[in-house]
Coordinates of C-alpha atoms in Angstrom, one line a residue:
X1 CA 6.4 11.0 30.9
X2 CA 5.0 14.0 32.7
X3 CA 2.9 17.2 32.1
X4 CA 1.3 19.7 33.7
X5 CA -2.1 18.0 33.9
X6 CA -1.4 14.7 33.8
X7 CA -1.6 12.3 37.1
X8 CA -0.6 9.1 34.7
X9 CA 2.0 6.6 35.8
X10 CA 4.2 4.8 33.4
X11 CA 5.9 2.1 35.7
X12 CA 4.3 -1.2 35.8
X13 CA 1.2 -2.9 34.7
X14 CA -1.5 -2.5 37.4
X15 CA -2.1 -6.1 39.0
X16 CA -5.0 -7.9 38.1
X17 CA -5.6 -6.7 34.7
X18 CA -5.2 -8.7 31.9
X19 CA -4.5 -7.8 28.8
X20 CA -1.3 -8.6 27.4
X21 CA -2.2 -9.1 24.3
X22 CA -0.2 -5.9 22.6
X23 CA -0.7 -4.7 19.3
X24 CA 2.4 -5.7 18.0
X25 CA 2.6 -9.2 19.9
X26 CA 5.1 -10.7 22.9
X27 CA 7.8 -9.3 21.1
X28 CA 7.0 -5.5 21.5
X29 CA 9.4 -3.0 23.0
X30 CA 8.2 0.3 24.0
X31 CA 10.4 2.4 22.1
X32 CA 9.2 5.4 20.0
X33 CA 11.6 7.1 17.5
X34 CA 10.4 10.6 17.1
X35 CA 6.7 10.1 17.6
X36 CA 6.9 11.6 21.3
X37 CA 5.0 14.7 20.5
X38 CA 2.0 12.4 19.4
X39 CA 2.5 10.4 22.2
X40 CA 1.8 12.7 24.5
X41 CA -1.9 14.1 22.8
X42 CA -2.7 10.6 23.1
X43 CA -1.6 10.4 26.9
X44 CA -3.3 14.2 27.7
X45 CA -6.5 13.1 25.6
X46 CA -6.6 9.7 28.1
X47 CA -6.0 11.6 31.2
X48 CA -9.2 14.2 30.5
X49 CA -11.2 10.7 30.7
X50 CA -9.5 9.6 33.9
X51 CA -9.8 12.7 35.6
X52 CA -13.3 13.9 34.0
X53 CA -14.4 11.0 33.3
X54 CA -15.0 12.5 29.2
X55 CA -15.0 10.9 26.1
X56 CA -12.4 11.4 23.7
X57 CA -11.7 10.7 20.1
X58 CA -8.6 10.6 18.0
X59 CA -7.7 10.2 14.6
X60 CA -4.3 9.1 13.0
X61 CA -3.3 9.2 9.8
X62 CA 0.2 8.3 8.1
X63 CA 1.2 6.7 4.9
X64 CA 2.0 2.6 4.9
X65 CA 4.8 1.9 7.5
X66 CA 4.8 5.4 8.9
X67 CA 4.0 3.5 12.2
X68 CA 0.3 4.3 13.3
X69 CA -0.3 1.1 15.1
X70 CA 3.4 1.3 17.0
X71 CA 2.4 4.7 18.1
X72 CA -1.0 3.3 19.5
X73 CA 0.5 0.1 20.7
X74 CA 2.8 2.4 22.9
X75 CA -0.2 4.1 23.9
X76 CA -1.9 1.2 24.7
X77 CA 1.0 0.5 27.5
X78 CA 0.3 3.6 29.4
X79 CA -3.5 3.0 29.2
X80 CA -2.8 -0.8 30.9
X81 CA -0.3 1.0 33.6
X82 CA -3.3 3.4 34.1
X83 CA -6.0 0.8 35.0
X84 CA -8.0 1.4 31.5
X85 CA -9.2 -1.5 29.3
X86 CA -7.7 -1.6 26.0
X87 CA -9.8 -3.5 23.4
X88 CA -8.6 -3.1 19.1
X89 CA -10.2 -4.2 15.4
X90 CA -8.4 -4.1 12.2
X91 CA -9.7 -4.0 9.2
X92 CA -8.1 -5.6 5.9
X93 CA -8.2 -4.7 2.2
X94 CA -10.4 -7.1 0.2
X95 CA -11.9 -8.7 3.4
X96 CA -15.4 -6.5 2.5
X97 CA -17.4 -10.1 3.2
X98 CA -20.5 -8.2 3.9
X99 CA -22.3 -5.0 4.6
X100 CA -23.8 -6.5 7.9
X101 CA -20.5 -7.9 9.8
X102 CA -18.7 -5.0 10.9
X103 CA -16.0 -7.5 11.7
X104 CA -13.7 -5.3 13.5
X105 CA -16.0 -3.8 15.9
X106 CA -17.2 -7.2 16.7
X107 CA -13.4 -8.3 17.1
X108 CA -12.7 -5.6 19.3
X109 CA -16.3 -6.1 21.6
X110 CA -15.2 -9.7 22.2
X111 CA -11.9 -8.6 23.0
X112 CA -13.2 -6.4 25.3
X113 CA -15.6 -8.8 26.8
X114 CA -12.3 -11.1 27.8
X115 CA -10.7 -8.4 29.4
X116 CA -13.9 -7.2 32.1
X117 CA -14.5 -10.9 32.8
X118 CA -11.0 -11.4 33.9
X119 CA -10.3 -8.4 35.2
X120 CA -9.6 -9.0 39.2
X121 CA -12.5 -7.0 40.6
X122 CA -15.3 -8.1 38.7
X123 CA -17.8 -10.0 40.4
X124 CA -21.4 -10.9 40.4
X125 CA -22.7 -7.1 40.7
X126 CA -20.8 -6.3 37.6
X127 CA -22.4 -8.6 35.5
X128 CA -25.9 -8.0 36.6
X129 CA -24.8 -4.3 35.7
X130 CA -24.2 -4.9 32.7
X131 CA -27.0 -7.2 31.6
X132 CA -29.4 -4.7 33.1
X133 CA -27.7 -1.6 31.3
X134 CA -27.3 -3.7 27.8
X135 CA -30.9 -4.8 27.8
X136 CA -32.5 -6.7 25.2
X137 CA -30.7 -5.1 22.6
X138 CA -27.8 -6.9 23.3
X139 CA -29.5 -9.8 22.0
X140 CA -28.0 -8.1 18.1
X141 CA -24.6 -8.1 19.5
X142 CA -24.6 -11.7 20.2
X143 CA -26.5 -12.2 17.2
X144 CA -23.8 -10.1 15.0
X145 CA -21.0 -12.5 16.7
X146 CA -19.7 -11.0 19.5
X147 CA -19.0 -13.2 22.8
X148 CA -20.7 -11.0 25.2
X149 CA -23.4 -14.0 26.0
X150 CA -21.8 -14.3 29.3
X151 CA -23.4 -11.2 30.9
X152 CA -27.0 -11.5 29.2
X153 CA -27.5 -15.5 30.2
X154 CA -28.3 -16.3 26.8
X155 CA -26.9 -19.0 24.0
X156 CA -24.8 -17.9 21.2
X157 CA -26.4 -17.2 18.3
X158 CA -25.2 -15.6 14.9
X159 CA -27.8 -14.4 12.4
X160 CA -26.8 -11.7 10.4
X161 CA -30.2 -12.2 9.0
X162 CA -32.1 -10.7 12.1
X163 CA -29.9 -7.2 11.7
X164 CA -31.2 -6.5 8.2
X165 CA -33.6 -3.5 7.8
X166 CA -33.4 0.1 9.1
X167 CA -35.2 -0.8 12.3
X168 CA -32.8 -3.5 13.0
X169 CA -30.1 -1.7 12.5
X170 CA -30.8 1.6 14.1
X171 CA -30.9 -0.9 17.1
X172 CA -28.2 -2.4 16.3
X173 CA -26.1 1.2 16.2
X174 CA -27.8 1.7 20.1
X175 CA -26.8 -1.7 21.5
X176 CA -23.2 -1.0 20.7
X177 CA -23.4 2.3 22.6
X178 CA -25.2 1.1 25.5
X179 CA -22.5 -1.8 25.6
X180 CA -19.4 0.9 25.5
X181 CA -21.7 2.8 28.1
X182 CA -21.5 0.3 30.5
X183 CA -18.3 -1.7 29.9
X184 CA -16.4 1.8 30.1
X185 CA -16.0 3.0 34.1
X186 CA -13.8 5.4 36.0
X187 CA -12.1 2.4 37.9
X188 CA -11.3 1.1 34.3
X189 CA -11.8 4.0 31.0
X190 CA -11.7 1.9 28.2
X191 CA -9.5 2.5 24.9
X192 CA -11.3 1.6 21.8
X193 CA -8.7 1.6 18.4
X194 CA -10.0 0.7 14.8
X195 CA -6.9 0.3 12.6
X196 CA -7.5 0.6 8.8
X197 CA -10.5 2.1 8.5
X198 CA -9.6 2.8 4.9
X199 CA -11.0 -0.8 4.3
X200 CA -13.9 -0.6 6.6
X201 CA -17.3 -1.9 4.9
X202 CA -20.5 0.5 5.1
X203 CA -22.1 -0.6 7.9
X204 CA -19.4 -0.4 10.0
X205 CA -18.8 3.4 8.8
X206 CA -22.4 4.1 9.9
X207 CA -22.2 2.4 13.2
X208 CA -19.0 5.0 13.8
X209 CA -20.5 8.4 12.7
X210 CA -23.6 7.2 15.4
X211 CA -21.0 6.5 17.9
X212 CA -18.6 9.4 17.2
X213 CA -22.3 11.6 17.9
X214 CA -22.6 9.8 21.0
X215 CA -23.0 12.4 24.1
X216 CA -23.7 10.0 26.8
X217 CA -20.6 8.2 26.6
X218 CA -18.3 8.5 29.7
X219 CA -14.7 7.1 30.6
X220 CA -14.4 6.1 26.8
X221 CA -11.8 6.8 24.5
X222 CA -12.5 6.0 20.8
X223 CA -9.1 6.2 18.4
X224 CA -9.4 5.2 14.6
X225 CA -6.5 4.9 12.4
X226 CA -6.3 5.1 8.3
X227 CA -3.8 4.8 5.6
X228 CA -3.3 8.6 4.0
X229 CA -2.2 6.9 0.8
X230 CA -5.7 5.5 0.1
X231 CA -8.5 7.2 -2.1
X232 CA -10.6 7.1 0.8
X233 CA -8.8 9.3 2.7
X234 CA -10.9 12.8 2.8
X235 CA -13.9 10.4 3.0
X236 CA -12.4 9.2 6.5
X237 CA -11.4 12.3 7.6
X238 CA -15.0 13.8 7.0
X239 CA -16.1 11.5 9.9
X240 CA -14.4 13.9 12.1
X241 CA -16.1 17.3 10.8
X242 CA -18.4 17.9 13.2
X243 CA -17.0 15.7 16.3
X244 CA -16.1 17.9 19.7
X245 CA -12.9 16.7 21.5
X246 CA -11.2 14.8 18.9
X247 CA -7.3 15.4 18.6
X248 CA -6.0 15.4 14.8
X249 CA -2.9 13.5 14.6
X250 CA -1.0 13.3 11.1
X251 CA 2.2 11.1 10.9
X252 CA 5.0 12.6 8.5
X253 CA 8.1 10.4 8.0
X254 CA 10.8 10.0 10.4
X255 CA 13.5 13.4 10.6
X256 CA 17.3 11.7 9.8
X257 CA 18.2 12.2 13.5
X258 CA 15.4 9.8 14.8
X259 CA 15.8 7.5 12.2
X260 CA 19.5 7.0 12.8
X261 CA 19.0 6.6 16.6
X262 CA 16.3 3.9 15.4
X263 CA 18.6 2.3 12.9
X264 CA 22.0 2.4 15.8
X265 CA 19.7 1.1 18.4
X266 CA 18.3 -2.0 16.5
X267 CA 22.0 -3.1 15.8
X268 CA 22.5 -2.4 19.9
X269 CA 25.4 0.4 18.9
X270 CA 25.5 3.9 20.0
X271 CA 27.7 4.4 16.9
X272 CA 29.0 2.9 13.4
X273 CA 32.2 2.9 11.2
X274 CA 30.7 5.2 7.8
X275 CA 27.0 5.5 10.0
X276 CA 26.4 8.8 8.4
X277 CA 26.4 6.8 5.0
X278 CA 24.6 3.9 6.1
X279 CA 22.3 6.1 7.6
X280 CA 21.9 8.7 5.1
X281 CA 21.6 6.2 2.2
X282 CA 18.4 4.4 4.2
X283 CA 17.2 7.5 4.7
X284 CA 17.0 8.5 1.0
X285 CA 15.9 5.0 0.2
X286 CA 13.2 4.8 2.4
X287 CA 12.5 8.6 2.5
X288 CA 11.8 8.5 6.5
X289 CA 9.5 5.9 6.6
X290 CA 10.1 4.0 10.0
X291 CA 9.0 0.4 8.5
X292 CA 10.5 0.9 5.2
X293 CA 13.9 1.5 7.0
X294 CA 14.0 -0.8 9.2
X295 CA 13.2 -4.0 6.2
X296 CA 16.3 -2.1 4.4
X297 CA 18.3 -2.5 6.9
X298 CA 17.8 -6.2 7.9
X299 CA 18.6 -6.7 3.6
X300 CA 21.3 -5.1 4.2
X301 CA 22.5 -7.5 6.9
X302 CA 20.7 -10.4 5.0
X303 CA 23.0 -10.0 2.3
X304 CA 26.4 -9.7 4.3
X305 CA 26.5 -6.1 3.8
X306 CA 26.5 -5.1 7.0
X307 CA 28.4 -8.1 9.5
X308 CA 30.0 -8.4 12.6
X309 CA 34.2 -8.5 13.0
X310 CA 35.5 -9.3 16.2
X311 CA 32.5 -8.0 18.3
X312 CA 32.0 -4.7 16.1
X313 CA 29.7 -3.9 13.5
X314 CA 31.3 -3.1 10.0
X315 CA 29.5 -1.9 6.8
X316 CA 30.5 -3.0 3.6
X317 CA 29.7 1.0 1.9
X318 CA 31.0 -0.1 -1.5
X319 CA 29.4 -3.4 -1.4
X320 CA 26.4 -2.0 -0.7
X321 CA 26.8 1.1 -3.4
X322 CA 27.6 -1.5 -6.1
X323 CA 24.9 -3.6 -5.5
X324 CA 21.9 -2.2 -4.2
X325 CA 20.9 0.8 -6.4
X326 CA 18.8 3.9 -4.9
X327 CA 16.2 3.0 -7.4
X328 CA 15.4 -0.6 -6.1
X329 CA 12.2 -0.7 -4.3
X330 CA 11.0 -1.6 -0.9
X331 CA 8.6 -4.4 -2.8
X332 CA 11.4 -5.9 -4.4
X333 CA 13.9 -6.0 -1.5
X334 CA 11.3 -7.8 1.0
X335 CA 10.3 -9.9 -2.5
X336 CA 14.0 -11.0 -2.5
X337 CA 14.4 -11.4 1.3
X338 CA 11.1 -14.2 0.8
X339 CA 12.6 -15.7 -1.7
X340 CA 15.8 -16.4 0.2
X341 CA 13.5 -18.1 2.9
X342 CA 14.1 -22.1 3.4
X343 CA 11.5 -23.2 0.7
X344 CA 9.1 -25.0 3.9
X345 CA 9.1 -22.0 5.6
X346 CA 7.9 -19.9 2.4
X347 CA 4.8 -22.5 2.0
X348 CA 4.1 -22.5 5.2
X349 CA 3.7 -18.9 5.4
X350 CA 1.8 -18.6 1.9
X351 CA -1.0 -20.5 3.2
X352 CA -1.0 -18.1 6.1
X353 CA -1.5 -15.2 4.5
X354 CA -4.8 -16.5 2.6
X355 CA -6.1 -17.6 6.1
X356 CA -6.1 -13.8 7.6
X357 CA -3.3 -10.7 9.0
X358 CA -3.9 -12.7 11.9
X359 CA -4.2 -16.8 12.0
X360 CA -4.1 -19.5 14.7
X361 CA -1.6 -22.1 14.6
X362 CA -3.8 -24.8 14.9
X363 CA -5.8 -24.1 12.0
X364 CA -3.0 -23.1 10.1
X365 CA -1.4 -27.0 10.5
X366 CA -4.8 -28.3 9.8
X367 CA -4.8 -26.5 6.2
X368 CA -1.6 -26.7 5.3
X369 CA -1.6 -30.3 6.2
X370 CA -4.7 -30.6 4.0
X371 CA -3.2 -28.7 1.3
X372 CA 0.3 -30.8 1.4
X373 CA -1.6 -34.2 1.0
X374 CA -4.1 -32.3 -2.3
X375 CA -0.4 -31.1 -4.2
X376 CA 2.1 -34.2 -2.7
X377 CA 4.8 -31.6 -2.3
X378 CA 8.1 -33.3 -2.1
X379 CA 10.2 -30.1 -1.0
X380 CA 14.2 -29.4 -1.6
X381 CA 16.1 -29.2 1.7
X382 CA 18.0 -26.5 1.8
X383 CA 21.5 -26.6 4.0
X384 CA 20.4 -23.5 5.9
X385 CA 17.4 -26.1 7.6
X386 CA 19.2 -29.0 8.2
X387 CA 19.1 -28.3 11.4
X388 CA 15.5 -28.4 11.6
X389 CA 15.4 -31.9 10.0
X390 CA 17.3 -33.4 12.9
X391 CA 15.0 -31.6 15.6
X392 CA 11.9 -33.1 13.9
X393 CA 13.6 -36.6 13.4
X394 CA 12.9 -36.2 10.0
X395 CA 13.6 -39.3 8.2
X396 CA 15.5 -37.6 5.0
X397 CA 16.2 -39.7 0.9
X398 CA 18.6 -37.8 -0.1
X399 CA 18.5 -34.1 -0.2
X400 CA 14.6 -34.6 -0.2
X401 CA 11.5 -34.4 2.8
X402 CA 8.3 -34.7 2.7
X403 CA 6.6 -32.2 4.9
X404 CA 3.2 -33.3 4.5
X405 CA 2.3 -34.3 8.2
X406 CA 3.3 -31.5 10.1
X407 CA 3.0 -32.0 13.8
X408 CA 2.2 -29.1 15.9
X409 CA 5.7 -29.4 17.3
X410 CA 7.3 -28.7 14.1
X411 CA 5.0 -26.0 12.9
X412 CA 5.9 -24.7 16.0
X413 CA 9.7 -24.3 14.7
X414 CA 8.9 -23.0 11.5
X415 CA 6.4 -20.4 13.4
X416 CA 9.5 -19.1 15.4
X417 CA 11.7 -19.0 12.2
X418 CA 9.5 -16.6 11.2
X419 CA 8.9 -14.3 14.1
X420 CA 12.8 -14.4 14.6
X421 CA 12.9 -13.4 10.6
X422 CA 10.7 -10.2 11.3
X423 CA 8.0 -11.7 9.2
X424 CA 5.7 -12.4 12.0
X425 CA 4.7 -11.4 15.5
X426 CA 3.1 -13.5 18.7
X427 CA 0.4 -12.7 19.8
X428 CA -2.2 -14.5 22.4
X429 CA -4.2 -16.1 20.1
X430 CA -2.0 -17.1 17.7
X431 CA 0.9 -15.5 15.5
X432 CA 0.2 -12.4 13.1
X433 CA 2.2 -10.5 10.3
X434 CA 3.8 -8.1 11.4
X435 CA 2.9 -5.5 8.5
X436 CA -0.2 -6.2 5.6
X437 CA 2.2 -5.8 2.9
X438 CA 4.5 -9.1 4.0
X439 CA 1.2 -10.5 3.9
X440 CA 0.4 -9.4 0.6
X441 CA 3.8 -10.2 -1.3
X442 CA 3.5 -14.1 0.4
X443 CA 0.0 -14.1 -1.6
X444 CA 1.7 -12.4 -4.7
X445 CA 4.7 -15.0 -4.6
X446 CA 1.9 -18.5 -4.9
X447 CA 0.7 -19.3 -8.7
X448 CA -2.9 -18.6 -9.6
X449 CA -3.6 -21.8 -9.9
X450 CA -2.1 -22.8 -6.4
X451 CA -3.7 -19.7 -4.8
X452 CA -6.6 -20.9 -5.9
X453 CA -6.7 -24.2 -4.8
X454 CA -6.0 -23.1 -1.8
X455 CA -8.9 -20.7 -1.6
X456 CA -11.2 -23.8 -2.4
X457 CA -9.9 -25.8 0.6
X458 CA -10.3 -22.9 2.9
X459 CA -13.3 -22.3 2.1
X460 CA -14.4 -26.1 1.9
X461 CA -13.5 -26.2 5.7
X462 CA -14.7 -23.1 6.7
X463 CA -18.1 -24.1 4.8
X464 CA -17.8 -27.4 7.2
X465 CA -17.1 -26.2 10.4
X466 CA -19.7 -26.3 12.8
X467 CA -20.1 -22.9 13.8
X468 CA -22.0 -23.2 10.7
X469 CA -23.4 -19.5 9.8
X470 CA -20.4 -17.8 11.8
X471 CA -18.0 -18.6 9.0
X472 CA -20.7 -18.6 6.1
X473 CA -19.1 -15.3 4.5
X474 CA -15.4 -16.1 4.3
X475 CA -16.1 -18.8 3.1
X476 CA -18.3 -17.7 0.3
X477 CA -15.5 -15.3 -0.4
X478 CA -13.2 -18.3 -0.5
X479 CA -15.3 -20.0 -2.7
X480 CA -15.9 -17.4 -5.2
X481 CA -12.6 -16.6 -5.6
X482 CA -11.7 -20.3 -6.6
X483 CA -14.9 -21.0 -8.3
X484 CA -13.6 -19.8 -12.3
X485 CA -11.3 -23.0 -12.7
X486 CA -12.1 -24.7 -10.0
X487 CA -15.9 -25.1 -9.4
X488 CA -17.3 -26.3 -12.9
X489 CA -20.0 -29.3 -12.5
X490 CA -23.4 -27.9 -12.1
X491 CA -23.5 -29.1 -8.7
X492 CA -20.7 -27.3 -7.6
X493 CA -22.1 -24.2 -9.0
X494 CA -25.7 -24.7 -7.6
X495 CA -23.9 -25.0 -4.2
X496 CA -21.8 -22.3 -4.4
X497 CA -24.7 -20.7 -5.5
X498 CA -26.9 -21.7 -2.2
X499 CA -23.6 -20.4 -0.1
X500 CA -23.5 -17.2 -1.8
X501 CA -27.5 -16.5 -1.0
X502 CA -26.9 -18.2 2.9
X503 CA -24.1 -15.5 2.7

């Protein structure tokens, strides 16, 4: 990509910087279907803070599945060609655990912290640089939860206690732009995104407007993302009223001709036999939206409609007219597509979506291991797994297994099932879903009663772990949510009750 400002290189990955954690996970290909326009504010916007070492702000806005977060994971690979820092938070609807957490920020400052320590050329002089710059306020960020203790030579320490008050927090709002100030550099601009920030919590929306004011900021580029479906939507975009250098960017569905290259290009085909009615049809269905298209068309081949004979692609088109109606929705296609799932692989992945939009794999076995042995599932084997059974050495009576001692090994296989599925993406941490609403219609598909159960053992573990206070709110949350049918005795409600004030 080139312009007439623009000094940017979009080749390789500068050597020495790590960050290969991408947005959307290992799997990620840097391919943009009509979004190249928006591409390239973001890429002028990035180069003002190269080359003039500015501070820039974006904001992008786009109905569900309109594909925000693949136009700034794009992005984020010409910042990382470009020797910037790229750091992200997310936000998630009903995760509101406190006023106090602003857990995205937080996410993102640790994130960030990982990135400068192992960058190639930081050294002892960096660090004293930035201890000196953060001061003592940086003591609140540590206390708040970010992993920045290894520039300020102190222990962690999480208290949201200690940020409560005006005074606190008003110091709280300046150690997170000091910390931006000096983590962000000409040799390395850093990239800050906040995705969702339909769902962000109060504090978190306070902490922005101070640092969207900010005029000493420099090398920085600050890009937040919300869902234009969602009530809160003039709210969010009031944040940007009065903010100098900040590039409006409004996503509109996907024109037919971009949405057919995206639809020929996922099959690996420059063309189809009856494309223009496969294509047309997904395009009404789906009305342009990127995500929404591309679920349809993976039903489509999930049901046989769409197959391949003797090396070529071939659409069933009466099949498909017969079948699937233009008034089916996009909720009860990817329903039906869950449902077809090897029943393992659906559990697996129900628990999942209680932990978090994003979960390690660890924790993951360690719950669903927990919650096996509490309901003594005794699951149906399905032909289409049978195949797993014999790579675990699963010892079968009859058409039965019992997966309640999953090794990491096997997780591992139903993990990859899923990412190969669509239903989930790697990332370096751990696996995440690869849109909110798959993670949503996994919780809709679990009974109350099972949901809730699960809830209580989350939040039993969470309540246990020894990071003690660091967890205290999810698991509250947890708690609460389980405690109606599940939390009777009066010492199970005095203790919830102790949580909820530790909370």
């Amino acid at each position: 990509m080139t312009h007439s400002t623009t000094s940017l290189t979009v080749s390789s990955v500068t050597d020495g910087i790590y960050q290969d954690e991408f947005l959307f996970g290992e799997s990620y290909v840097a391919k943009l279907y009509g979004r190249q326009d928006e591409l390239e504010v973001l890429t002028k916007a990035y180069d003002l803070v190269q080359q003039k070492n500015s501070y820039q702000k974006a904001f992008i806005s786009g109905h569900s599945g309109s594909g925000k977060t693949f136009l700034v994971s794009a992005f984020q690979k010409i910042v990382l060609q470009n020797n910037g820092f790229f750091c992200s938070g997310k936000h998630f609807q009903n995760s509101r655990l406190g006023q106090d957490l602003y857990p995205a920020l937080i996410s993102a400052f640790s994130d960030l912290c990982d990135i400068v320590l192992q960058s190639a050329d930081f050294d002892e002089k960096r660090r004293c640089e930035i201890r000196d710059n953060i001061g003592k306020d940086g003591d609140l960020l540590v206390k708040a939860g970010a992993n920045i203790t290894p520039f300020l030579d102190v222990e962690p320490c999480f208290s949201s206690s200690s940020m409560k008050g005006k005074s606190s927090f008003a110091k709280f709002k300046v150690a997170c732009k000091k910390f931006l100030q000096v983590m962000s550099s000409r040799e390395h601009p850093v990239v800050l995104f906040i995705d969702d920030i339909q769902w962000m919590d109060t504090g978190t929306r306070q902490v922005l407007e101070f640092i969207l004011a900010a005029t000493e900021i420099e090398n920085f580029m600050l890009i937040l993302a919300h869902r234009a479906d969602n009530k809160s939507s003039l709210a969010n975009e009031g944040l940007f009223e009065h903010t100098v250098d900040c590039q409006l960017i409004k996503l509109g569905e996907l024109e037919f001709d971009a949405l057919k290259e995206m639809l020929l290009e996922d099959l690996s085909v420059t063309s189809l036999d009856d494309n223009d009615y496969l294509c047309n049809l997904i395009w009404r269905k789906t009305l342009g939206n990127p995500f929404h298209a591309k679920q349809f068309m993976a039903c489509i081949k999930d049901y046989g409609f769409l197959s391949k004979v003797g090396g070529k692609w071939v659409c069933d088109v009466d099949l498909i007219q017969e079948e699937m109606m233009i008034s089916d929705s996009l909720a009860d296609l990817l329903s039906t597509k869950v449902q077809r799932l090897d029943i393992h692989l659906q559990a697996i992945l129900q628990i999942a979506s209680l932990l978090g939009f994003r979960f390690l794999k660890e924790t993951l076995r360690k719950i669903a291991n927990d919650y096996f042995q509490l309901v003594s599932p005794t699951l149906c084997a399905p032909e289409t797994m049978n195949k797993y059974c014999d790579e675990r050495n699963i010892d079968e009576t009859g058409e039965h297994y019992n997966i309640s001692e999953l090794s990491s090994a096997e997780l591992q296989l139903f993990l990859d099932k899923a990412v190969e599925e669509g239903f989930l993406e790697k990332v370096r941490d751990g696996h995440q879903f690869s849109h909110d609403k798959l993670q949503s219609i996994f919780q809709e598909l679990m009974q109350n009663d099972a949901r809730e159960r699960l809830h209580l053992l989350i939040g039993q573990k969470l309540l246990s772990n020894q990071a003690g206070d660091l967890f205290i709110y999810q698991a509250a949350t947890h708690l609460n949510i389980a405690s109606e049918h599940h939390l009777q005795s009066k010492e199970e409600r005095l203790e919830l009750a102790r949580t909820n004030l530790r909370a």
